[in-house]
Coordinates of C-alpha atoms and ligand atoms in Angstrom, one line a residue:
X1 CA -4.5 35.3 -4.3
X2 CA -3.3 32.5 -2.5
X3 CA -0.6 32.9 0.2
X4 CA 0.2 37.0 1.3
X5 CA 2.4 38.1 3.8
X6 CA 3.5 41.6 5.2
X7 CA 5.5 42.7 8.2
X8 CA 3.7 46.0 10.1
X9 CA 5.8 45.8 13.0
X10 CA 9.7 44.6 14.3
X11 CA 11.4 44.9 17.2
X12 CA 15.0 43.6 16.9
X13 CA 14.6 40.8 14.9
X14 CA 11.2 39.8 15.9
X15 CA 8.4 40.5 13.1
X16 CA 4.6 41.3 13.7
X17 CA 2.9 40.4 10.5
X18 CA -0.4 39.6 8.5
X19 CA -0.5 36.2 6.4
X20 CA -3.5 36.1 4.2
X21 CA -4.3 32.7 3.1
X22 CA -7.5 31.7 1.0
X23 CA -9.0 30.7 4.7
X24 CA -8.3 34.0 7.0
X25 CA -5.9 35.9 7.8
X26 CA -3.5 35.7 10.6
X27 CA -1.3 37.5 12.6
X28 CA 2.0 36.7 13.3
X29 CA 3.6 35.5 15.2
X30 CA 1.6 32.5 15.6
X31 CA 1.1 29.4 17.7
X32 CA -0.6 26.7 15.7
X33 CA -2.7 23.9 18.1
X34 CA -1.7 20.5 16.2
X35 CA -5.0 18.4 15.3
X36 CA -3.4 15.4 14.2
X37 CA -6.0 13.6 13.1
X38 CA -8.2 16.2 11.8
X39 CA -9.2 17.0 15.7
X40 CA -7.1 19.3 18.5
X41 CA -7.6 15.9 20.9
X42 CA -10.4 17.1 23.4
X43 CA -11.0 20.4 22.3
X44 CA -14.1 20.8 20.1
X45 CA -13.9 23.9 16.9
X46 CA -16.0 26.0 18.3
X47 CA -13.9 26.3 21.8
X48 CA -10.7 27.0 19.6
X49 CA -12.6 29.7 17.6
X50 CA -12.8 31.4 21.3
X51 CA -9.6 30.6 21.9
X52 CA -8.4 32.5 19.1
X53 CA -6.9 29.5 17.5
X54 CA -6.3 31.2 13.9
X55 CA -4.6 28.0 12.1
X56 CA -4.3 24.7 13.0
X57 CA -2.3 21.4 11.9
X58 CA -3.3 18.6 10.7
X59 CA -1.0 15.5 9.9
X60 CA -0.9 13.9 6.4
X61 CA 0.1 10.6 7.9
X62 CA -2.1 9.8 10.2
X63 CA -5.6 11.2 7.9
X64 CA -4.1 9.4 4.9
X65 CA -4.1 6.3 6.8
X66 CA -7.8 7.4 8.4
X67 CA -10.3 8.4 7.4
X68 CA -8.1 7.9 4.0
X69 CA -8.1 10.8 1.2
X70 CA -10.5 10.2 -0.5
X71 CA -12.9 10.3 2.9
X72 CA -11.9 13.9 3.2
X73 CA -11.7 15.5 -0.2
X74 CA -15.5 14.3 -0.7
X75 CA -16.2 16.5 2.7
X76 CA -14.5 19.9 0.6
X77 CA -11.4 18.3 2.2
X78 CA -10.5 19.0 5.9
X79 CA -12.3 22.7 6.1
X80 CA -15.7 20.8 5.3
X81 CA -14.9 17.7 6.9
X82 CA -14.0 19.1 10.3
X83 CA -16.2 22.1 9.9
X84 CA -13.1 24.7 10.6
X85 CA -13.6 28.1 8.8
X86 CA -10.3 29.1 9.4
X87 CA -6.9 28.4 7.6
X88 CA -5.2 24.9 8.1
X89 CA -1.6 23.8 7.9
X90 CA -0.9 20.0 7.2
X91 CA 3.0 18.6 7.4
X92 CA 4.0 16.6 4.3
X93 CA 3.8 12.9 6.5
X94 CA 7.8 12.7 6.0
X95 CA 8.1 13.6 10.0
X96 CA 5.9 11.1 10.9
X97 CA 7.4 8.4 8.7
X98 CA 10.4 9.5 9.8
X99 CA 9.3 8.6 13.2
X100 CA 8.0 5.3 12.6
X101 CA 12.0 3.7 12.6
X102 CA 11.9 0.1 12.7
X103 CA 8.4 0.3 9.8
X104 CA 10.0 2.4 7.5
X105 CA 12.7 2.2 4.2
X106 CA 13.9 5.0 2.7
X107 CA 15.4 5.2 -1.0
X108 CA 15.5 7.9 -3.4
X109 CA 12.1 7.3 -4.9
X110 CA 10.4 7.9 -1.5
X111 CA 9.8 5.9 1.8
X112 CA 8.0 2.7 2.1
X113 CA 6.3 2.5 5.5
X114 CA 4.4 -0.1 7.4
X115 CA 1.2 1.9 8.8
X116 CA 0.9 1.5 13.0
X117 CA -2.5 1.0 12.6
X118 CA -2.5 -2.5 10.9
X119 CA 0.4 -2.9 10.0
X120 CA -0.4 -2.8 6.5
X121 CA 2.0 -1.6 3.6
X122 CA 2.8 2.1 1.9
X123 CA 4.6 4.4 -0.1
X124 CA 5.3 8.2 0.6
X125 CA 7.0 9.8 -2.4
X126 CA 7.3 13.9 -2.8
X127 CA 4.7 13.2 -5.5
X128 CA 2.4 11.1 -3.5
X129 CA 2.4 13.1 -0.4
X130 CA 1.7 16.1 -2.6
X131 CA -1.2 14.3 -4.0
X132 CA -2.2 13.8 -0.6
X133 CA -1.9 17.0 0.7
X134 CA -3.9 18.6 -2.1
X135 CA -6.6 16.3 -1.3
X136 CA -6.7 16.7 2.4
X137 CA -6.6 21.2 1.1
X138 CA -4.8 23.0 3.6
X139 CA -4.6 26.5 2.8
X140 CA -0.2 25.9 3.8
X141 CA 1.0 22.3 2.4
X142 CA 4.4 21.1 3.0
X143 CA 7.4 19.8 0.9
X144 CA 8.2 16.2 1.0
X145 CA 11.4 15.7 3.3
X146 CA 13.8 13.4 5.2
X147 CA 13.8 14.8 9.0
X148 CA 17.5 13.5 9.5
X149 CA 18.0 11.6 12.5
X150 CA 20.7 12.9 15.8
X151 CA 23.1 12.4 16.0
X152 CA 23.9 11.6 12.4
X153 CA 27.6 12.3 11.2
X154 CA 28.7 14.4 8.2
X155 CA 28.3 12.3 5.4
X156 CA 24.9 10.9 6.3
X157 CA 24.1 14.8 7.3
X158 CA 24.8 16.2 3.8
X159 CA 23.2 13.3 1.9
X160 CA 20.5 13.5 4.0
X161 CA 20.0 17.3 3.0
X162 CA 21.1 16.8 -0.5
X163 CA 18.0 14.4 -0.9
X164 CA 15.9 17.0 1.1
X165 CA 16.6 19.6 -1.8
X166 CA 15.7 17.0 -4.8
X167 CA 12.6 15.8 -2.8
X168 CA 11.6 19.9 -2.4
X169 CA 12.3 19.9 -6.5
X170 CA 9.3 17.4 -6.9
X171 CA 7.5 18.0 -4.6
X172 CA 6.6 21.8 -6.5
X173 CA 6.9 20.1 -9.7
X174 CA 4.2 18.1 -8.8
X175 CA 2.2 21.0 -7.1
X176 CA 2.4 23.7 -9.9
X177 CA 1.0 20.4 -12.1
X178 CA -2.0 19.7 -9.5
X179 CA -2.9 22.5 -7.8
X180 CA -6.1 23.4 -9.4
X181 CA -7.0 19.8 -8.1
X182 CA -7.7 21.4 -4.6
X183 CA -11.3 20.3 -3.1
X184 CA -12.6 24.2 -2.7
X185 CA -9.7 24.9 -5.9
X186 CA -10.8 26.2 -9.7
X187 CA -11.3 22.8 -10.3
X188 CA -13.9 21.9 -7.8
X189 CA -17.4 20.7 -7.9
X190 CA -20.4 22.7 -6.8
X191 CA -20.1 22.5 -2.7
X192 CA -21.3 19.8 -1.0
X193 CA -23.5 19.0 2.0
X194 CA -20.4 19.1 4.5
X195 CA -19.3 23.0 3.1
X196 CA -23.1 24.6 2.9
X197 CA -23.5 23.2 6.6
X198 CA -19.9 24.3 7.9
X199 CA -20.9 27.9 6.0
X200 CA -24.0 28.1 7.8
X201 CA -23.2 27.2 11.2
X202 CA -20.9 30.4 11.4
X203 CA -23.0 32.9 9.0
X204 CA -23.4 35.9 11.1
X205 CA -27.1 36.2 10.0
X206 CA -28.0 33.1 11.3
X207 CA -25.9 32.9 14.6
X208 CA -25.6 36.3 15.9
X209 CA -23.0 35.0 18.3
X210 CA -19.6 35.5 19.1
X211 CA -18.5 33.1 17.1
X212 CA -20.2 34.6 14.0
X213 CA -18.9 37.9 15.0
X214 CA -15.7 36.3 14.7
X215 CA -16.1 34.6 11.7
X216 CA -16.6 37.9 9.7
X217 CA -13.5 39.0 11.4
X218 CA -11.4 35.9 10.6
X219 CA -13.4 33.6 7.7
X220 CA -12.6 34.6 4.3
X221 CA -14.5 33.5 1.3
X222 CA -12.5 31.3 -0.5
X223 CA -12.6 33.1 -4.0
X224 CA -12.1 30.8 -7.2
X225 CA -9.3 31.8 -8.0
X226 CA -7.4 30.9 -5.4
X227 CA -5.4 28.2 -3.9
X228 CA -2.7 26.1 -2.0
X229 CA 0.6 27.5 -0.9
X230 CA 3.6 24.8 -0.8
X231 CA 6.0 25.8 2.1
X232 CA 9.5 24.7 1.5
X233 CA 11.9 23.1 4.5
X234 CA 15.3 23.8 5.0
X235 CA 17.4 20.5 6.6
X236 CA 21.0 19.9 7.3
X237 CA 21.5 18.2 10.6
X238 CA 23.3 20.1 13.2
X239 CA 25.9 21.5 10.7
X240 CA 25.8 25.1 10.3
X241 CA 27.0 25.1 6.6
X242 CA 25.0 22.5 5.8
X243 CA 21.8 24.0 7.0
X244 CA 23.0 27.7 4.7
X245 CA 23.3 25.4 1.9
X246 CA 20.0 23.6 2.6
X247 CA 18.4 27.0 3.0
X248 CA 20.3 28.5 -0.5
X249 CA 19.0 25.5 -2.3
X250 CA 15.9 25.5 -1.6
X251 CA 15.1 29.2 -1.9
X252 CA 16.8 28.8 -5.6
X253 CA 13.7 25.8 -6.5
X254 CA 11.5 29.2 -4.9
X255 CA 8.8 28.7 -2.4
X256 CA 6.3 31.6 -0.6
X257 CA 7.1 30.6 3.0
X258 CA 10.5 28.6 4.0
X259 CA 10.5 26.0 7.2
X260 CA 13.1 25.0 9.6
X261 CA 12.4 21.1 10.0
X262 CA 14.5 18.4 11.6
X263 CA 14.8 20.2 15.2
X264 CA 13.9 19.1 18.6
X265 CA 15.0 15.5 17.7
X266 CA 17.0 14.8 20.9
X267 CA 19.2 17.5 20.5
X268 CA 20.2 19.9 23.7
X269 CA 18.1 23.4 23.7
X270 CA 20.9 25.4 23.1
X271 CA 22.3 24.0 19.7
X272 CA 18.0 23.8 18.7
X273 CA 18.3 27.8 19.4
X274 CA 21.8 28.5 17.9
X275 CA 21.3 26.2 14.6
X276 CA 17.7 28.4 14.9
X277 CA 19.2 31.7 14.7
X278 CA 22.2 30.7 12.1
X279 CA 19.4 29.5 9.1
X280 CA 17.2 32.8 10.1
X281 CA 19.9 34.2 8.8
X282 CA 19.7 32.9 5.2
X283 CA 16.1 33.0 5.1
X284 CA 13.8 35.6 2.6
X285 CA 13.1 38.7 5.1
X286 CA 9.8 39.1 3.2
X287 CA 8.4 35.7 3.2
X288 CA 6.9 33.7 6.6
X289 CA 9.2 31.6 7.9
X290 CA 7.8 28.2 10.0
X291 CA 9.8 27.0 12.5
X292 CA 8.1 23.3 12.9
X293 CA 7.8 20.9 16.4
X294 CA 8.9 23.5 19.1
X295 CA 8.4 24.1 21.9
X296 CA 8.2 25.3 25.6
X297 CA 6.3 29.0 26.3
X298 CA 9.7 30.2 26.8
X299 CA 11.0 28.6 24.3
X300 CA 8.1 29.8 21.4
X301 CA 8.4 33.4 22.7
X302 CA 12.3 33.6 22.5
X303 CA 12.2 32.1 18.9
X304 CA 9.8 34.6 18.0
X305 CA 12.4 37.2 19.0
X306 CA 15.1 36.1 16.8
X307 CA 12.4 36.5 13.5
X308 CA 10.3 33.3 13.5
X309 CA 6.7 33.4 12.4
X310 CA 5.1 30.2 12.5
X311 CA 5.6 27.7 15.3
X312 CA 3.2 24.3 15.9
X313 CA 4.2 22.1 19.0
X314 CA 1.6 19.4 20.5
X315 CA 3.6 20.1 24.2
X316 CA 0.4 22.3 25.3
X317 CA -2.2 19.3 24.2
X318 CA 0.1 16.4 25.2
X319 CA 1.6 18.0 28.2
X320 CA -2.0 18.5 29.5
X321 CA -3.6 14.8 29.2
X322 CA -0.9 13.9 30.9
X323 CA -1.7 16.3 33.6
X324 CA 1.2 18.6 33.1
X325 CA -0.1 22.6 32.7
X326 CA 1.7 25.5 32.3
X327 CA 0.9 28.9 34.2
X328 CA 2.6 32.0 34.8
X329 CA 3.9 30.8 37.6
X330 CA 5.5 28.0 35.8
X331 CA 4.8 24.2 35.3
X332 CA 2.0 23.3 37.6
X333 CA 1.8 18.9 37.7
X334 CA -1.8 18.6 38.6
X335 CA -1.8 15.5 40.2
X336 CA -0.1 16.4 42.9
X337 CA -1.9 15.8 45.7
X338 CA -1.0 19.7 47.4
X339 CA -3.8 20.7 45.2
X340 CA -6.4 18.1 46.8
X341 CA -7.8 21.0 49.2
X342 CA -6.8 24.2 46.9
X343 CA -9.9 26.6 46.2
X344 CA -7.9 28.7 43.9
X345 CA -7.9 29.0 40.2
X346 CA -4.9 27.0 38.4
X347 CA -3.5 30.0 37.4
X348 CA -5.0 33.9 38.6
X349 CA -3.2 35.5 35.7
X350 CA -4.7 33.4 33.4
X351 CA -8.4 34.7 31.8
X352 CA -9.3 31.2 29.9
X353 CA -12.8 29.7 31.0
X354 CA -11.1 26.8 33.3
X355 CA -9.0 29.4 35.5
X356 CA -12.1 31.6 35.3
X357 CA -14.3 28.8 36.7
X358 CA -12.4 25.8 38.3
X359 CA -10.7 25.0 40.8
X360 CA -7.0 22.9 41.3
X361 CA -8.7 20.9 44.0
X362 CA -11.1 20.1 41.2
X363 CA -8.8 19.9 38.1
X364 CA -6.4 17.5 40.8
X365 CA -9.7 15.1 41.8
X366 CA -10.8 15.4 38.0
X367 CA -7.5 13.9 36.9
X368 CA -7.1 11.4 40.1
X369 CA -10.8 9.9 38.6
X370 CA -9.6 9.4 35.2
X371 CA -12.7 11.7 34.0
X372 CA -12.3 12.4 30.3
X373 CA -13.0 16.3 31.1
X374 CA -9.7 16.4 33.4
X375 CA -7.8 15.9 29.7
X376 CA -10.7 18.5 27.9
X377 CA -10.2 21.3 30.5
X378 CA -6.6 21.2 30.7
X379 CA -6.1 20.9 27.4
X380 CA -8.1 24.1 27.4
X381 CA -5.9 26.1 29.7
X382 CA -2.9 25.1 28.3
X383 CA -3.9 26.4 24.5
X384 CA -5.2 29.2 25.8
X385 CA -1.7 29.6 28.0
X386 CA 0.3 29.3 24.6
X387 CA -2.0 31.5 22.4
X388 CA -2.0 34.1 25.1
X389 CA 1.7 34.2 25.3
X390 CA 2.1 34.6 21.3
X391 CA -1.0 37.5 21.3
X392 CA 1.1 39.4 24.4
X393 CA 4.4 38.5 21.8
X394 CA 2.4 40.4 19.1
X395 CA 1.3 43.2 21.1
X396 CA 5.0 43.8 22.6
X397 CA 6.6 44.0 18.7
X398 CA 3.8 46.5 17.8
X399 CA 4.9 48.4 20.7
X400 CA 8.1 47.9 19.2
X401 CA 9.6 47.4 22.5
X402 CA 13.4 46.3 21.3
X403 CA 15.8 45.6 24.3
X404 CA 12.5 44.6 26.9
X405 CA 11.1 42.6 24.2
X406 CA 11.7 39.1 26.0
X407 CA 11.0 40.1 29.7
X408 CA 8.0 42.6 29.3
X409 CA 6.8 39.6 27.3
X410 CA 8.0 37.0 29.8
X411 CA 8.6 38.2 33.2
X412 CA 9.0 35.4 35.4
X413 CA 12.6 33.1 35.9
X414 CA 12.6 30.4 34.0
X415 CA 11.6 27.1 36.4
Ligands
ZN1 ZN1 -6.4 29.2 32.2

C-alpha cells in the first residue's frame, strides 16, 4: 500500500476524506505548512505535531541545492533527517526554477538553471528531479512541469502544456523504473542512526506525552512493501480548453492524485477561482486532487467547497515574519503601534498557545525589537489560524451542511 484515498463525507462539492500514505493518514481537506528547506521557518516539529500539522512540504529545489541529496537520503531521507514522523509532500523543483527567470533556460530535455546560492550551474530534467525526489522520500512526489508564465498568449500557452504532458510521461516512466530506490523503500538498508532516534523520540512507551499519544494516532509504520506516490499536474495557462486537455492528458499517462499547478502567478482572484472550478470538473472524483500555492483563509476554505483536497501556501509563515497575522476578525498588522498598550490576546477566538498566553502589546514590542521570537510566535498563530480553519472546514462537510457550508465555516465579511 502506498497512496489510499476515500471520501466519508460531501457537502455540495466539497469532499471530507482519509488519504493513507506510507507516513499517516490524513484527513481532508488539508492545509499543508510549507518547510522549504526541510524546516516550517521558526516553528520547530514538535510544535507542528500540536498543531496538528498532518503533512508538510518540502521544496526539491532549494534541499537539492542544500544540504544536497545525497545529505538527506543517508539521514532515511527527509523523515529521518528532520525527524518528522508524519507524511511529507515535496514539489518537483520545476516551480522554483520557474521562478528563478533571468538564471534559467528551458528546452525540451529539461531546464538549466543557475542556483541563487552561488551561482553555480544545473540541470532539472523530469528524470533528474525524479531521481531527486526519490531521494529526498516524500511519501507524495511531484511530476516534472513548466509552471507557464501570465500572461502568456495562446501559442506559448498550448506549447507550454503540451510539454507539461510529455514531461508528466517521463517523469512516471522514470518513477515506476526507480521507485524501490526510496531511502525507507524495499530497497533500503537496515535504518540508520537518524530513523532509530526519530522512532524513539515519539515511541509512546518512552514518552508518554501528548506527542506520543499522537503519534500512535497519526505515525504509521512504514511497512516494506510500500512506497512513493507520483502526483500528476494539470497546466494550461488561463485557457479553459487548454487546461481540460491538460487535465485529459494527463489522467490518460494515469497518476493516484492529480494537481492544479501554474495558479496564483499574477493573475486576478477571480479567474484563479473560475479556471479552479472549470479543471475540477475534469478531474477523477475518486482520487485527491492538490490544488498547489494558494492562498488566503478565505480563499483555502472556498476552494475546498468547490472539491479541492490538498492546498499548501507559505502566506501564513511568510505573512507572519513580516508581521502580518490573520484572526477572525480579519488581518491584524502587528506593528501598528494601536497595539503598543493592548492587554488583549491577538485574537480571543483563537485557542493556539500565543493567543492563549500573549499579549498584542507584546507581540507589537516583540516585533518593533526585531526579537527572533516575534517571527516564532506569529508564525505559530498564523498556522494554527489556517489549520483551524481547514479542521472547522472538515467538521462542517461531515455535518454535511450543503447551502451554509461557506458561512457556518466562515462567518465574518470578507476585509
Ligand atoms: Zn492564535
Amino acid at each position: 500500500m502506498s497512496l489510499s484515498f476515500e471520501i466519508n463525507s460531501r457537502s455540495g462539492n466539497a469532499r471530507g476524506g482519509r488519504l493513507i500514505t506510507p507516513h499517516a493518514e490524513i484527513e481532508t481537506p488539508v492545509f499543508m505548512p510549507v518547510g522549504t528547506v526541510a524546516s516550517v521557518k521558526g516553528v520547530p516539529q514538535d510544535i507542528l505535531e500540536d498543531l496538528g500539522a498532518q503533512i508538510i512540504l518540502g521544496n526539491t529545489y532549494h534541499l537539492y541545492l542544500r544540504p544536497g541529496v545525497d545529505t538527506v537520503r543517508k539521514m532515511d531521507g527527509l523523515h529521518g533527517f528532520m525527524s518528522w514522523r508524519r507524511a511529507i509532500l515535496t514539489d518537483s523543483g520545476g516551480f522554483q526554477v520557474f521562478s528563478l527567470n533571468e538564471l534559467r533556460k528551458v528546452n525540451e530535455e529539461g531546464v538549466t538553471f543557475r542556483s541563487h546560492l552561488d551561482g553555480s550551474s544545473h540541470f532539472f530534467s523530469p528524470e533528474s528531479a525524479m531521481e531527486a525526489q526519490i531521494g529526498l522520500g516524500a511519501d507524495i512526489i511531484m511530476a516534472f512541469d513548466e509552471c507557464t508564465e501570465y500572461p502568456a498568449d495562446q501559442a506559448r500557452m498550448r506549447a507550454s502544456m503540451e510539454m507539461t504532458a510529455r514531461w508528466a510521461a517521463r517523469s512516471k516512466k522514470y518513477f515506476e523504473e526507480h521507485k524501490s530506490e526510496v531511502p525507507w523503500g524495499p530497497a533500503s538498508e537496515i535504518p540508520t542512526l537518524a530513523a532509530k532516534s526519530a522512532a524513539r523520540m515519539v515511541h509512546p512507551d518512552q514518552n508518554p506525552t501528548s506527542r506520543a499519544n499522537d503519534a500512535r494516532e497519526m505515525g504509521y509504520p512504514v511497512s516494506g512493501d510500500s512506497t512513493q506516490s507520483l502526483f500528476g499536474i494539470v497546466q494550461g495557462g488561463m485557457d479553459r480548453a487548454l487546461r481540460k486537455e491538460s487535465a485529459e492528458r494527463t489522467i490518460e499517462i494515469g497518476f493516484p492524485g492529480y494537481a492544479i499547478g501554474g495558479l496564483s502567478v499574477g493573475e486576478p482572484r477571480e479567474l484563479t477561482r473560475e479556471i479552479v472550478e472549470s479543471t475540477l470538473e475534469h478531474l477523477p472524483r475518486d482520487k485527491p486532487r492538490y490544488l498547489m500555492g494558494v492562498g488566503t483563509p478565505e480563499e483555502i476554505v472556498e476552494y475546498a467547497s468547490l472539491g479541492v483536497d490538498m492546498m499548501d501556501c507559505v502566506l501564513p509563515t511568510r505573512a507572519a515574519r513580516h508581521g502580518l497575522l490573520f484572526t477572525s476578525e480579519g488581518k491584524v498588522s502587528i506593528k501598528q503601534a494601536r497595539y503598543a498598550q493592548d492587554a488583549g490576546p491577538l485574537d480571543a477566538n483563537c485557542g493556539c498557545r500565543v493567543c492563549n498566553r500573549y499579549s498584542r502589546a507584546y507581540l507589537r514590542h516583540l516585533y518593533a525589537s526585531n526579537e527572533v521570537l516575534a517571527q516564532v510566535l506569529n508564525t505559530i498563530h498564523n498556522l494554527s489560524f489556517y489549520l483551524d480553519t481547514m479542521r472547522r472546514v472538515r467538521h462542517s462537510i461531515s455535518l454535511g451542511e450543503e447551502s451554509r457550508f461557506l458561512s457556518s465555516v466562515w462567518s465574518r465579511p470578507k476585509p
